[in-house]
Amino acid sequence: MSYENVTPAATTAARTLFRAALGGVLVAHGSQKLFGWFGGGGIEETSKGMAAMGFHPAKTSAMLAGLGEAGAGLALALGFATPAAGAAAATTMGVAASVHAPNGFFAMEGGLEYPAVLGLAAASFAIGGPGRVSLDALTGHALDRPWMRAVAVSAIPVAIGIQVYRRRQALSADNTTAASGDAALDGGSPEPA
């Protein structure tokens, strides 16, 4: 006797609802960065924030973050090219989580909770696919093959690692430049004694 009481139709409905909701949240979040919608700063303000966080070039970083959220979110909502969309969203949110990590876990304290959950949810669709109610299913999964899922999921940690490394290098260079400038203003040498 099976204790499974969830029907395939219920599973399909739940998967579709979750994918569409996740995609919608990502579209809204990215639209803040790209267009200034929903109280966001648009590209110019997002670029300033990116520069302050150590992402260079700042405007390119702002555009990529916005597209990684809004573009990938729209594709996820529609269930289109799901491995690539899930990987792009997961990478963008993984990098965002790394920025928030020094503040701890909880979102209320500026922690990584929110971007981490969004990234893990996006990665789950990159792994498991969009489900039966999707553009991928409608197109015969032309852009959602098992090998594409494997490549996409494998690329997520690599892409996050590269971005985190580049940010750390930029922050280190910014700190070195600031220390040199402070030493010059004090009339001293930038080299430690």
GROMACS .gro file of N, CA and C in nm, residues 33-111:
model
  237
   33LYS      N    1   1.691   4.729  -1.042
   33LYS     CA    2   1.827   4.763  -1.084
   33LYS      C    3   1.830   4.822  -1.225
   34LEU      N    4   1.756   4.761  -1.316
   34LEU     CA    5   1.763   4.802  -1.455
   34LEU      C    6   1.685   4.930  -1.485
   35PHE      N    7   1.563   4.940  -1.430
   35PHE     CA    8   1.472   5.047  -1.471
   35PHE      C    9   1.431   5.141  -1.358
   36GLY      N   10   1.470   5.110  -1.236
   36GLY     CA   11   1.427   5.192  -1.123
   36GLY      C   12   1.284   5.166  -1.082
   37TRP      N   13   1.225   5.058  -1.131
   37TRP     CA   14   1.087   5.025  -1.095
   37TRP      C   15   1.081   4.974  -0.952
   38PHE      N   16   0.963   4.977  -0.894
   38PHE     CA   17   0.935   4.921  -0.761
   38PHE      C   18   1.027   4.982  -0.654
   39GLY      N   19   1.057   5.111  -0.669
   39GLY     CA   20   1.140   5.179  -0.570
   39GLY      C   21   1.289   5.158  -0.586
   40GLY      N   22   1.330   5.100  -0.697
   40GLY     CA   23   1.472   5.076  -0.720
   40GLY      C   24   1.544   5.199  -0.769
   41GLY      N   25   1.674   5.190  -0.778
   41GLY     CA   26   1.757   5.304  -0.817
   41GLY      C   27   1.788   5.312  -0.965
   42GLY      N   28   1.752   5.212  -1.043
   42GLY     CA   29   1.789   5.213  -1.183
   42GLY      C   30   1.938   5.188  -1.200
   43ILE      N   31   1.984   5.193  -1.324
   43ILE     CA   32   2.123   5.161  -1.355
   43ILE      C   33   2.220   5.255  -1.286
   44GLU      N   34   2.192   5.385  -1.287
   44GLU     CA   35   2.288   5.481  -1.230
   44GLU      C   36   2.309   5.459  -1.081
   45GLU      N   37   2.201   5.448  -1.005
   45GLU     CA   38   2.214   5.427  -0.860
   45GLU      C   39   2.270   5.289  -0.829
   46THR      N   40   2.227   5.190  -0.906
   46THR     CA   41   2.279   5.055  -0.886
   46THR      C   42   2.428   5.051  -0.915
   47SER      N   43   2.471   5.125  -1.016
   47SER     CA   44   2.615   5.132  -1.049
   47SER      C   45   2.694   5.189  -0.933
   48LYS      N   46   2.642   5.293  -0.870
   48LYS     CA   47   2.711   5.352  -0.753
   48LYS      C   48   2.722   5.249  -0.641
   49GLY      N   49   2.614   5.176  -0.618
   49GLY     CA   50   2.617   5.073  -0.515
   49GLY      C   51   2.715   4.962  -0.549
   50MET      N   52   2.718   4.923  -0.675
   50MET     CA   53   2.812   4.819  -0.718
   50MET      C   54   2.956   4.863  -0.698
   51ALA      N   55   2.985   4.988  -0.732
   51ALA     CA   56   3.121   5.040  -0.713
   51ALA      C   57   3.158   5.037  -0.565
   52ALA      N   58   3.065   5.078  -0.479
   52ALA     CA   59   3.092   5.079  -0.335
   52ALA      C   60   3.115   4.938  -0.280
   53MET      N   61   3.052   4.840  -0.342
   53MET     CA   62   3.068   4.700  -0.298
   53MET      C   63   3.189   4.633  -0.358
   54GLY      N   64   3.259   4.701  -0.451
   54GLY     CA   65   3.380   4.644  -0.509
   54GLY      C   66   3.361   4.575  -0.641
   55PHE      N   67   3.249   4.598  -0.708
   55PHE     CA   68   3.226   4.538  -0.839
   55PHE      C   69   3.267   4.636  -0.947
   56HIS      N   70   3.366   4.596  -1.028
   56HIS     CA   71   3.418   4.683  -1.134
   56HIS      C   72   3.422   4.607  -1.266
   57PRO      N   73   3.387   4.668  -1.377
   57PRO     CA   74   3.332   4.802  -1.388
   57PRO      C   75   3.189   4.805  -1.334
   58ALA      N   76   3.159   4.911  -1.263
   58ALA     CA   77   3.034   4.918  -1.188
   58ALA      C   78   2.909   4.915  -1.276
   59LYS      N   79   2.910   4.989  -1.385
   59LYS     CA   80   2.790   4.994  -1.470
   59LYS      C   81   2.765   4.858  -1.537
   60THR      N   82   2.871   4.795  -1.582
   60THR     CA   83   2.857   4.662  -1.641
   60THR      C   84   2.806   4.564  -1.537
   61SER      N   85   2.860   4.573  -1.416
   61SER     CA   86   2.817   4.485  -1.307
   61SER      C   87   2.670   4.507  -1.275
   62ALA      N   88   2.626   4.632  -1.274
   62ALA     CA   89   2.485   4.663  -1.247
   62ALA      C   90   2.395   4.605  -1.355
   63MET      N   91   2.436   4.619  -1.480
   63MET     CA   92   2.356   4.565  -1.591
   63MET      C   93   2.350   4.413  -1.583
   64LEU      N   94   2.465   4.349  -1.556
   64LEU     CA   95   2.466   4.203  -1.548
   64LEU      C   96   2.383   4.152  -1.431
   65ALA      N   97   2.390   4.220  -1.318
   65ALA     CA   98   2.308   4.180  -1.203
   65ALA      C   99   2.159   4.194  -1.235
   66GLY      N  100   2.123   4.307  -1.297
   66GLY     CA  101   1.983   4.327  -1.333
   66GLY      C  102   1.933   4.226  -1.433
   67LEU      N  103   2.016   4.197  -1.534
   67LEU     CA  104   1.977   4.096  -1.634
   67LEU      C  105   1.977   3.955  -1.575
   68GLY      N  106   2.073   3.928  -1.486
   68GLY     CA  107   2.078   3.798  -1.421
   68GLY      C  108   1.955   3.772  -1.336
   69GLU      N  109   1.896   3.878  -1.286
   69GLU     CA  110   1.774   3.864  -1.207
   69GLU      C  111   1.650   3.872  -1.296
   70ALA      N  112   1.634   3.983  -1.368
   70ALA     CA  113   1.511   4.004  -1.446
   70ALA      C  114   1.503   3.910  -1.566
   71GLY      N  115   1.611   3.898  -1.641
   71GLY     CA  116   1.609   3.812  -1.760
   71GLY      C  117   1.594   3.666  -1.725
   72ALA      N  118   1.676   3.621  -1.631
   72ALA     CA  119   1.667   3.482  -1.589
   72ALA      C  120   1.535   3.456  -1.518
   73GLY      N  121   1.487   3.554  -1.443
   73GLY     CA  122   1.358   3.539  -1.375
   73GLY      C  123   1.243   3.522  -1.474
   74LEU      N  124   1.244   3.601  -1.580
   74LEU     CA  125   1.139   3.590  -1.682
   74LEU      C  126   1.145   3.452  -1.749
   75ALA      N  127   1.266   3.408  -1.784
   75ALA     CA  128   1.281   3.276  -1.845
   75ALA      C  129   1.235   3.166  -1.750
   76LEU      N  130   1.267   3.178  -1.622
   76LEU     CA  131   1.220   3.079  -1.524
   76LEU      C  132   1.069   3.081  -1.513
   77ALA      N  133   1.010   3.200  -1.505
   77ALA     CA  134   0.865   3.210  -1.492
   77ALA      C  135   0.795   3.140  -1.608
   78LEU      N  136   0.852   3.154  -1.727
   78LEU     CA  137   0.795   3.093  -1.846
   78LEU      C  138   0.838   2.947  -1.864
   79GLY      N  139   0.939   2.905  -1.789
   79GLY     CA  140   0.992   2.769  -1.807
   79GLY      C  141   1.061   2.754  -1.940
   80PHE      N  142   1.144   2.852  -1.973
   80PHE     CA  143   1.213   2.854  -2.102
   80PHE      C  144   1.364   2.853  -2.081
   81ALA      N  145   1.434   2.761  -2.149
   81ALA     CA  146   1.579   2.746  -2.134
   81ALA      C  147   1.613   2.736  -1.985
   82THR      N  148   1.540   2.653  -1.917
   82THR     CA  149   1.545   2.645  -1.771
   82THR      C  150   1.684   2.617  -1.714
   83PRO      N  151   1.765   2.529  -1.773
   83PRO     CA  152   1.899   2.510  -1.714
   83PRO      C  153   1.980   2.639  -1.713
   84ALA      N  154   1.983   2.710  -1.825
   84ALA     CA  155   2.059   2.835  -1.832
   84ALA      C  156   1.997   2.942  -1.743
   85ALA      N  157   1.865   2.953  -1.744
   85ALA     CA  158   1.797   3.053  -1.662
   85ALA      C  159   1.820   3.027  -1.513
   86GLY      N  160   1.805   2.902  -1.473
   86GLY     CA  161   1.827   2.867  -1.333
   86GLY      C  162   1.970   2.893  -1.290
   87ALA      N  163   2.065   2.859  -1.378
   87ALA     CA  164   2.207   2.881  -1.345
   87ALA      C  165   2.239   3.030  -1.337
   88ALA      N  166   2.185   3.109  -1.429
   88ALA     CA  167   2.211   3.254  -1.427
   88ALA      C  168   2.155   3.317  -1.301
   89ALA      N  169   2.033   3.282  -1.266
   89ALA     CA  170   1.973   3.337  -1.144
   89ALA      C  171   2.047   3.288  -1.019
   90ALA      N  172   2.082   3.161  -1.016
   90ALA     CA  173   2.153   3.106  -0.900
   90ALA      C  174   2.290   3.172  -0.883
   91THR      N  175   2.358   3.197  -0.993
   91THR     CA  176   2.488   3.262  -0.986
   91THR      C  177   2.475   3.405  -0.935
   92THR      N  178   2.380   3.479  -0.991
   92THR     CA  179   2.359   3.617  -0.947
   92THR      C  180   2.325   3.623  -0.799
   93MET      N  181   2.237   3.534  -0.755
   93MET     CA  182   2.197   3.534  -0.614
   93MET      C  183   2.308   3.480  -0.524
   94GLY      N  184   2.389   3.389  -0.576
   94GLY     CA  185   2.503   3.339  -0.498
   94GLY      C  186   2.604   3.448  -0.471
   95VAL      N  187   2.630   3.530  -0.572
   95VAL     CA  188   2.722   3.643  -0.554
   95VAL      C  189   2.661   3.743  -0.456
   96ALA      N  190   2.531   3.769  -0.468
   96ALA     CA  191   2.464   3.860  -0.375
   96ALA      C  192   2.473   3.805  -0.232
   97ALA      N  193   2.455   3.676  -0.216
   97ALA     CA  194   2.464   3.615  -0.083
   97ALA      C  195   2.604   3.633  -0.025
   98SER      N  196   2.706   3.625  -0.110
   98SER     CA  197   2.844   3.643  -0.060
   98SER      C  198   2.866   3.786  -0.009
   99VAL      N  199   2.798   3.882  -0.071
   99VAL     CA  200   2.810   4.022  -0.026
   99VAL      C  201   2.744   4.038   0.111
  100HIS      N  202   2.631   3.968   0.130
  100HIS     CA  203   2.555   3.980   0.255
  100HIS      C  204   2.609   3.891   0.367
  101ALA      N  205   2.692   3.794   0.335
  101ALA     CA  206   2.740   3.696   0.433
  101ALA      C  207   2.805   3.758   0.558
  102PRO      N  208   2.883   3.866   0.547
  102PRO     CA  209   2.941   3.922   0.669
  102PRO      C  210   2.838   3.971   0.771
  103ASN      N  211   2.714   3.991   0.727
  103ASN     CA  212   2.608   4.036   0.817
  103ASN      C  213   2.534   3.921   0.884
  104GLY      N  214   2.580   3.799   0.862
  104GLY     CA  215   2.515   3.684   0.922
  104GLY      C  216   2.412   3.621   0.830
  105PHE      N  217   2.326   3.540   0.888
  105PHE     CA  218   2.229   3.465   0.809
  105PHE      C  219   2.099   3.540   0.783
  106PHE      N  220   2.040   3.599   0.884
  106PHE     CA  221   1.904   3.650   0.873
  106PHE      C  222   1.894   3.780   0.795
  107ALA      N  223   1.791   3.786   0.709
  107ALA     CA  224   1.768   3.903   0.624
  107ALA      C  225   1.739   4.027   0.709
  108MET      N  226   1.676   4.012   0.823
  108MET     CA  227   1.645   4.126   0.909
  108MET      C  228   1.771   4.201   0.953
  109GLU      N  229   1.884   4.132   0.951
  109GLU     CA  230   2.011   4.193   0.991
  109GLU      C  231   2.101   4.216   0.870
  110GLY      N  232   2.041   4.213   0.750
  110GLY     CA  233   2.120   4.233   0.628
  110GLY      C  234   2.196   4.110   0.584
  111GLY      N  235   2.157   3.994   0.636
  111GLY     CA  236   2.229   3.870   0.608
  111GLY      C  237   2.195   3.808   0.475
   0.00000   0.00000   0.00000
